[in-house]
Backbone as JSON, one array per atom type, in Angstrom:
{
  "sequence": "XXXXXXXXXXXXXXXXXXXXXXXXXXXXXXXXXXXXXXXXXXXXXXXXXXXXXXXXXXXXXXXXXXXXXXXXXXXXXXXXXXXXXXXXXXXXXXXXXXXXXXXXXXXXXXXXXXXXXXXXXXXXXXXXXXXXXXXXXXXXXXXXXXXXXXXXXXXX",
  "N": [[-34.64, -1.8, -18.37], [-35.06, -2.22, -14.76], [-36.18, -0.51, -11.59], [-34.64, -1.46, -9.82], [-32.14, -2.83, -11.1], [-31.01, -0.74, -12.05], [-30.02, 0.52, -9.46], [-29.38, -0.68, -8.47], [-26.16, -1.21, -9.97], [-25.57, 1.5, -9.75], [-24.54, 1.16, -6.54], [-23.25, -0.64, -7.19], [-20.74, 0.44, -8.77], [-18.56, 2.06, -11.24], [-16.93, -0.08, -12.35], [-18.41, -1.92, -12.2], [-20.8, -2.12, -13.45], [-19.28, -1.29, -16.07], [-18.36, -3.33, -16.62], [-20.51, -5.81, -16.78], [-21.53, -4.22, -19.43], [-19.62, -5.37, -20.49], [-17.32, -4.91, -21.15], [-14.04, -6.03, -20.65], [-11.9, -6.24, -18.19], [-9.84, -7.7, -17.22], [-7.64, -8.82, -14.74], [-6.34, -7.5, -11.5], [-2.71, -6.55, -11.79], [-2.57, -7.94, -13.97], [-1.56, -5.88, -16.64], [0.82, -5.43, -15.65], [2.37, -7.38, -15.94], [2.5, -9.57, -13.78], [1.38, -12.23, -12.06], [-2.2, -13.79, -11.92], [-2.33, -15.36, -9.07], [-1.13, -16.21, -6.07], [2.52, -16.32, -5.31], [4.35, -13.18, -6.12], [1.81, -12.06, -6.66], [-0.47, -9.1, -7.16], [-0.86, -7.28, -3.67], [-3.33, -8.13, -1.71], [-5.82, -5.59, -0.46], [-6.77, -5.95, 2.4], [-4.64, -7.28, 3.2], [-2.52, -5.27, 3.41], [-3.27, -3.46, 4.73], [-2.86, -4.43, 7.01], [-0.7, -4.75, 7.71], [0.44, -2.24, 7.59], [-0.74, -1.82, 9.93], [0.15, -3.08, 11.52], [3.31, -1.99, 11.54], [2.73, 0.92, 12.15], [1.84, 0.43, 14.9], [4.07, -0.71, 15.92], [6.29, 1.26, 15.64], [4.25, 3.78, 17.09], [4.58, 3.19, 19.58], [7.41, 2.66, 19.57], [7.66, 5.6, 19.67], [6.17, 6.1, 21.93], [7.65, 5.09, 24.0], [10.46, 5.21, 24.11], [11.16, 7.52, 23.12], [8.6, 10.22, 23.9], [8.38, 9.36, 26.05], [5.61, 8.72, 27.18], [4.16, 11.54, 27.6], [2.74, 13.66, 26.15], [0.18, 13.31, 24.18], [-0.03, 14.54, 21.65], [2.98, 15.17, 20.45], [3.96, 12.22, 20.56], [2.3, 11.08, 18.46], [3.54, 12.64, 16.53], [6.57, 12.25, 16.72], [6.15, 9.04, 16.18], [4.86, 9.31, 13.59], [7.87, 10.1, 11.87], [9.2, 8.01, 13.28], [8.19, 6.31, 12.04], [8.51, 7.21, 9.13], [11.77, 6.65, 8.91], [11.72, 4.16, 9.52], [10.1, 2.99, 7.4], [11.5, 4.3, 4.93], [14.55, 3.16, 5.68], [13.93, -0.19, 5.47], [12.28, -0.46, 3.86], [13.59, 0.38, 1.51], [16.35, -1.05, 1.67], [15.83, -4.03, 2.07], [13.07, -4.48, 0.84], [11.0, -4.97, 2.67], [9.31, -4.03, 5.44], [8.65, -4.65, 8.95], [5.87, -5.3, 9.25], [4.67, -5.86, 6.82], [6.37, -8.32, 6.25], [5.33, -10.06, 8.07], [3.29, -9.96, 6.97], [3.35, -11.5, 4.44], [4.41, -9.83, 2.05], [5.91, -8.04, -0.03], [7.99, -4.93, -1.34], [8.56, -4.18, -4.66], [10.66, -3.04, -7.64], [9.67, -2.27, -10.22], [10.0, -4.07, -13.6], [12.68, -4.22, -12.41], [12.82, -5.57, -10.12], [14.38, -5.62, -7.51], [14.31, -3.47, -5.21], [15.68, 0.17, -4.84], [17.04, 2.53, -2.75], [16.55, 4.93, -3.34], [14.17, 4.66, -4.72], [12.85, 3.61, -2.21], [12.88, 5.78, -0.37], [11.32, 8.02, -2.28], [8.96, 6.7, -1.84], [8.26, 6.58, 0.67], [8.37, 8.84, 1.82], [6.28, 10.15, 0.4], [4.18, 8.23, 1.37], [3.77, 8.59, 3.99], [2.64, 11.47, 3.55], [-0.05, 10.66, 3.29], [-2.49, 11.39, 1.49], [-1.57, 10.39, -0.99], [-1.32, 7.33, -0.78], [-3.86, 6.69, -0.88], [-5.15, 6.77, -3.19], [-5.9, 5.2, -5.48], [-4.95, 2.96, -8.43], [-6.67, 0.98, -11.01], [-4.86, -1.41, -10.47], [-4.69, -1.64, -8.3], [-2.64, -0.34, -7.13], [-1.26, 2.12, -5.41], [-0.98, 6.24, -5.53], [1.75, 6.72, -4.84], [2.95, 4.43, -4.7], [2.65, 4.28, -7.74], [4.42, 6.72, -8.77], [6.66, 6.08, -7.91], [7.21, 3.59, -8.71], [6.95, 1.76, -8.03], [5.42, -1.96, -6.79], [3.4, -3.63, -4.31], [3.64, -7.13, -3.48], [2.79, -10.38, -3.02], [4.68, -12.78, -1.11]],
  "CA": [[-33.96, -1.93, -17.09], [-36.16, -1.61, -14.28], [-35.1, 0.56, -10.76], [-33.49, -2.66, -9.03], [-30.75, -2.82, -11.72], [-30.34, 0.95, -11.91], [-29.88, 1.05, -8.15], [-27.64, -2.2, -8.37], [-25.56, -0.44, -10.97], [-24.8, 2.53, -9.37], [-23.94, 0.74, -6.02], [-21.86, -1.67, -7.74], [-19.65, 1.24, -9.0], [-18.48, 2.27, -12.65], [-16.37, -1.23, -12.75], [-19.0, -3.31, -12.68], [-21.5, -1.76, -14.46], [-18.7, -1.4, -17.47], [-18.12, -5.22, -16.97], [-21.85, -5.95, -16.8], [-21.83, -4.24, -20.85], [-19.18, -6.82, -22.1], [-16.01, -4.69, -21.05], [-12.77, -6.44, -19.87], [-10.48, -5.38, -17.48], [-8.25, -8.55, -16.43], [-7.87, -9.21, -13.4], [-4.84, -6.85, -10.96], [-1.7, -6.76, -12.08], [-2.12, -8.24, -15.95], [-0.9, -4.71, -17.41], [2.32, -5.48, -15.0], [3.12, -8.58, -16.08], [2.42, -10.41, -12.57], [0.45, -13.29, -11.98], [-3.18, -13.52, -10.76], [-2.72, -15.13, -8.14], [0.32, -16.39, -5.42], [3.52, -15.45, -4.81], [3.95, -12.55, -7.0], [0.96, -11.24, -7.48], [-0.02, -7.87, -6.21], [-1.43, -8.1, -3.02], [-4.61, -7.27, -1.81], [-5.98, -4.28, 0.34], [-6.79, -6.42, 3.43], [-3.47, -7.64, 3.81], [-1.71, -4.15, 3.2], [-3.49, -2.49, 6.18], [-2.78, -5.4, 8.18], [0.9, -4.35, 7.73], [0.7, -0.61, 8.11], [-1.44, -1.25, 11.21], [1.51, -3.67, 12.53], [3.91, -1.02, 11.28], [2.37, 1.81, 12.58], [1.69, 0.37, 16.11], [5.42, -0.59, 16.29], [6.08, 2.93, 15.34], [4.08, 4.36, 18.34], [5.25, 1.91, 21.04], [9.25, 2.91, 19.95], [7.5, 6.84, 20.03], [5.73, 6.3, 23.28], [8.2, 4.29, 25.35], [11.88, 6.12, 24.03], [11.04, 9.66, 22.96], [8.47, 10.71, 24.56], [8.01, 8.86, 27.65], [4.09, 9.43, 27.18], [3.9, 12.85, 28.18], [1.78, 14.67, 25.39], [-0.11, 12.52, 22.7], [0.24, 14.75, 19.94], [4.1, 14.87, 20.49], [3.91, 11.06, 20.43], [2.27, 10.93, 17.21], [4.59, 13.39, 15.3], [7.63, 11.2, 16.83], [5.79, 7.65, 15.35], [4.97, 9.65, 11.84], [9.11, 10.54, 11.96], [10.13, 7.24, 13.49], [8.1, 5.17, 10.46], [9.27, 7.37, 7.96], [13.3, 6.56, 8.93], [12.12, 2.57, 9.38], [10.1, 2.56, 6.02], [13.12, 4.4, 4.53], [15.67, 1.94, 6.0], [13.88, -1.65, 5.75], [12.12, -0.62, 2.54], [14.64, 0.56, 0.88], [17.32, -2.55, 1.22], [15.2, -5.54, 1.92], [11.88, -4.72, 0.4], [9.58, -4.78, 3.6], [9.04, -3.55, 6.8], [8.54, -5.79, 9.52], [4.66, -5.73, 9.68], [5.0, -6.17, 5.59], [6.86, -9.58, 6.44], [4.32, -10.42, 8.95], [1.86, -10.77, 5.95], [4.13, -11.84, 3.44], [4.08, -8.51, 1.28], [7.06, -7.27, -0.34], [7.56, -4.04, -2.57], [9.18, -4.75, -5.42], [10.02, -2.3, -8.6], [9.01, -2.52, -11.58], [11.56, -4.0, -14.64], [13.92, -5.14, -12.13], [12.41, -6.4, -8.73], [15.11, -5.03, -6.52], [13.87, -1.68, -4.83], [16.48, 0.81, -4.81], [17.18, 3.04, -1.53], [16.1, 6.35, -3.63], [12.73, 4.48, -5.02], [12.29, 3.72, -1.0], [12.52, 7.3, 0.42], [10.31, 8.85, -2.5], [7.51, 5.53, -1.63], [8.07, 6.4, 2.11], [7.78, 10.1, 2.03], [4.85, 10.01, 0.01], [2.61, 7.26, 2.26], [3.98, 9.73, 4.93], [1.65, 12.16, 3.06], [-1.39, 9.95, 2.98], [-3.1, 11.25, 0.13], [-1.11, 9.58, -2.59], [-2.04, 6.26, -0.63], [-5.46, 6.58, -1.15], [-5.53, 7.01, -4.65], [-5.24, 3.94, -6.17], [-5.54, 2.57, -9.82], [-6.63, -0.16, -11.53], [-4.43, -2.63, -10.28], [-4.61, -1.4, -6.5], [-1.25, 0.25, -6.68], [-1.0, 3.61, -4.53], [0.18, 6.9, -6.23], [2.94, 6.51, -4.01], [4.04, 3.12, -5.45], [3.46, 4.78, -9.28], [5.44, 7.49, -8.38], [8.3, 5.66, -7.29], [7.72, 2.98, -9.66], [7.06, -0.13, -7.29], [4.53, -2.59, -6.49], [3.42, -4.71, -3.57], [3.49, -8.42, -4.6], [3.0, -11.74, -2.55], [6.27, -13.32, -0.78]],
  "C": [[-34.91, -1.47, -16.0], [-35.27, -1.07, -12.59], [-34.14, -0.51, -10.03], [-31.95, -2.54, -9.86], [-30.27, -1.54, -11.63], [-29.8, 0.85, -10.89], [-28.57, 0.31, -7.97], [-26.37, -1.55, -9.08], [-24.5, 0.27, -10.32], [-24.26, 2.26, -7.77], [-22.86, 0.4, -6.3], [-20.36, -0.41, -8.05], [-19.62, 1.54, -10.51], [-18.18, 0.95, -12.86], [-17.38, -2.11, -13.6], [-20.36, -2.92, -13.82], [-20.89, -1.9, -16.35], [-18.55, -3.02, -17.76], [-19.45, -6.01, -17.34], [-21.92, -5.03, -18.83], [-20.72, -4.68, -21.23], [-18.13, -5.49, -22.14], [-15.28, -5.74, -20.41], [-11.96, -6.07, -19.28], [-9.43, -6.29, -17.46], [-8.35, -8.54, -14.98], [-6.32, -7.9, -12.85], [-3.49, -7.4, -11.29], [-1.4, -7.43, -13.24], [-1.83, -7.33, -16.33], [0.67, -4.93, -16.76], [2.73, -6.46, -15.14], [2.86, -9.94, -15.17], [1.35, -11.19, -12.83], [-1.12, -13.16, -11.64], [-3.15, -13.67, -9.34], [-1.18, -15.57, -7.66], [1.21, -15.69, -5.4], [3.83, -14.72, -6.19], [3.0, -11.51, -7.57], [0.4, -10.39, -6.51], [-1.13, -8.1, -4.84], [-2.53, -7.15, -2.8], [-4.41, -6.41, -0.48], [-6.17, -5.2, 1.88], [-5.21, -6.76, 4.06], [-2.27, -6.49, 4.34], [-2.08, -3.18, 4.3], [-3.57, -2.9, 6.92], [-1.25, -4.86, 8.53], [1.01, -3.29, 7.79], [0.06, -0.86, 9.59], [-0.37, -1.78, 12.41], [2.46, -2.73, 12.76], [3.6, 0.33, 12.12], [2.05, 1.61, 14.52], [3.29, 0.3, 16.49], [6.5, 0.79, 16.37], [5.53, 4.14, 16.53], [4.54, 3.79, 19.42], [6.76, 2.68, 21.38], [9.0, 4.45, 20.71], [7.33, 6.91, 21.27], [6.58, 6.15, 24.62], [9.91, 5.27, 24.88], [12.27, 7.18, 23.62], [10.27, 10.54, 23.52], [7.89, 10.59, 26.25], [6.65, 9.24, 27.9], [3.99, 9.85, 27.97], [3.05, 13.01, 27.59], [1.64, 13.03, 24.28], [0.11, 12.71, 21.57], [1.91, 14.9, 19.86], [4.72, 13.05, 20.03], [3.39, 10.35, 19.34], [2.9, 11.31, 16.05], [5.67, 12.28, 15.53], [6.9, 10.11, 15.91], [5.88, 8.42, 13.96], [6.66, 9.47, 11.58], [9.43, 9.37, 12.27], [9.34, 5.63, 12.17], [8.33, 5.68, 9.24], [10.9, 6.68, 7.56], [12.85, 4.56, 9.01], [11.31, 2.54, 8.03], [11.12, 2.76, 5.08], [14.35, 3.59, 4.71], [15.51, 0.47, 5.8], [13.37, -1.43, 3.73], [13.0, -0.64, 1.19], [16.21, 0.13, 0.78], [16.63, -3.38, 0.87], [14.34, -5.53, 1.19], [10.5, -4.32, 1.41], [9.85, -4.59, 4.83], [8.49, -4.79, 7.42], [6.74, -6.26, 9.57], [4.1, -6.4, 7.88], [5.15, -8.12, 5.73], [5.93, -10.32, 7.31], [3.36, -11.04, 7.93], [2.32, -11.0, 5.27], [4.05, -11.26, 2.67], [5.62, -8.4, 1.35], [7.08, -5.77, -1.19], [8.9, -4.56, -3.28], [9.35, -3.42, -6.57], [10.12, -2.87, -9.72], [9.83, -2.66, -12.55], [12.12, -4.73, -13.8], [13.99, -5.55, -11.11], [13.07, -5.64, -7.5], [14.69, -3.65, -6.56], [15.12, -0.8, -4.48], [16.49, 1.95, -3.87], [16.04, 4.66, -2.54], [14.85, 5.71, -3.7], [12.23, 4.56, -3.15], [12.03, 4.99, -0.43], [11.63, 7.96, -0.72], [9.03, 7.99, -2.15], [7.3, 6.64, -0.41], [7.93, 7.73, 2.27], [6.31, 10.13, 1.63], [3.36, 9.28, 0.57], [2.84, 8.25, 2.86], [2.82, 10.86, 4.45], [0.6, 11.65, 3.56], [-1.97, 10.02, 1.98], [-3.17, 10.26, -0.83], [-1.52, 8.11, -2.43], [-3.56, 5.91, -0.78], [-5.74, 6.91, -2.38], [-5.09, 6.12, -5.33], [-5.84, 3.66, -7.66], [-6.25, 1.24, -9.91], [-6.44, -1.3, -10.85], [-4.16, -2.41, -8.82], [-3.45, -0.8, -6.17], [-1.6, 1.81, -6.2], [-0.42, 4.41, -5.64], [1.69, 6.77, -5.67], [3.95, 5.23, -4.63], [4.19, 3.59, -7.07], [4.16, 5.77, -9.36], [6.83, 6.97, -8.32], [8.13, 4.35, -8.27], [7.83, 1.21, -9.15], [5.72, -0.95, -7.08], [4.62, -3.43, -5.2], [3.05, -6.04, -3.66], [3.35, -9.04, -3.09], [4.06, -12.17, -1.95], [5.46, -14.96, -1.51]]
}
């Protein structure tokens, strides 16, 4: 192996290096049953912070303009954290998705039996609320937050 591949290697990441010696992973979402690709199948990271960023602006706007009449900024960010916990809690947890969700055609869904159940929504939606658990993703791109609670984000 000479230093180009080494270097390539350890760019690339562990993945590809293990795939590069004649491992298999599958592609996202074969351990869950879901499809590769279309409606269904889990979605990707571009689309998912297209919809928190929709989410999250709609979120400061309600903060800025009907709680705190932008006075203080950091007042205006605690309100948005607090006013997208109570709309991920409320949209997630009937319908599936939040409006910036629907925007990109992203649903959450759980796992077994599709329909998300109000409790799975408030432990998802506390937990992004965290951040952490969103940034720790597996395999198949799912958030601790979604294995926690037991859901996935799929395709519409």
């Amino acid at each position: 192996m000479d230093n180009r591949q080494a270097i390539g290697s350890w760019l690339s990441g562990p993945r590809a290096a293990l795939e590069d010696a004649g491992a298999e992973f599958g592609y996202r979402g074969e351990q869950l049953g879901l499809p590769e690709d279309g409606p269904g199948s889990i979605a990707r990271p571009g689309r998912r912070l297209g919809a928190l960023a929709v989410d999250w602006g709609l979120c400061v706007l309600i903060a800025y303009g009907l709680i705190t009449e932008g006075y203080d900024g950091q007042a205006t960010g605690n309100w948005a954290l607090l006013v997208f916990l109570v709309l991920s809690v409320l949209t997630v947890g009937t319908v599936g998705f939040t409006p910036g969700k629907r925007l990109f055609g992203l649903r959450v869904v759980a796992l077994g039996t599709g329909r998300i159940q109000p409790l799975r929504g408030l432990v998802r939606s506390v937990l992004l609320c965290l951040a952490v658990p969103a940034l720790v993703w597996d395999r198949d791109g799912r958030g601790l937050h979604d294995r926690l609670a037991r859901t996935v984000q799929v395709r519409i």
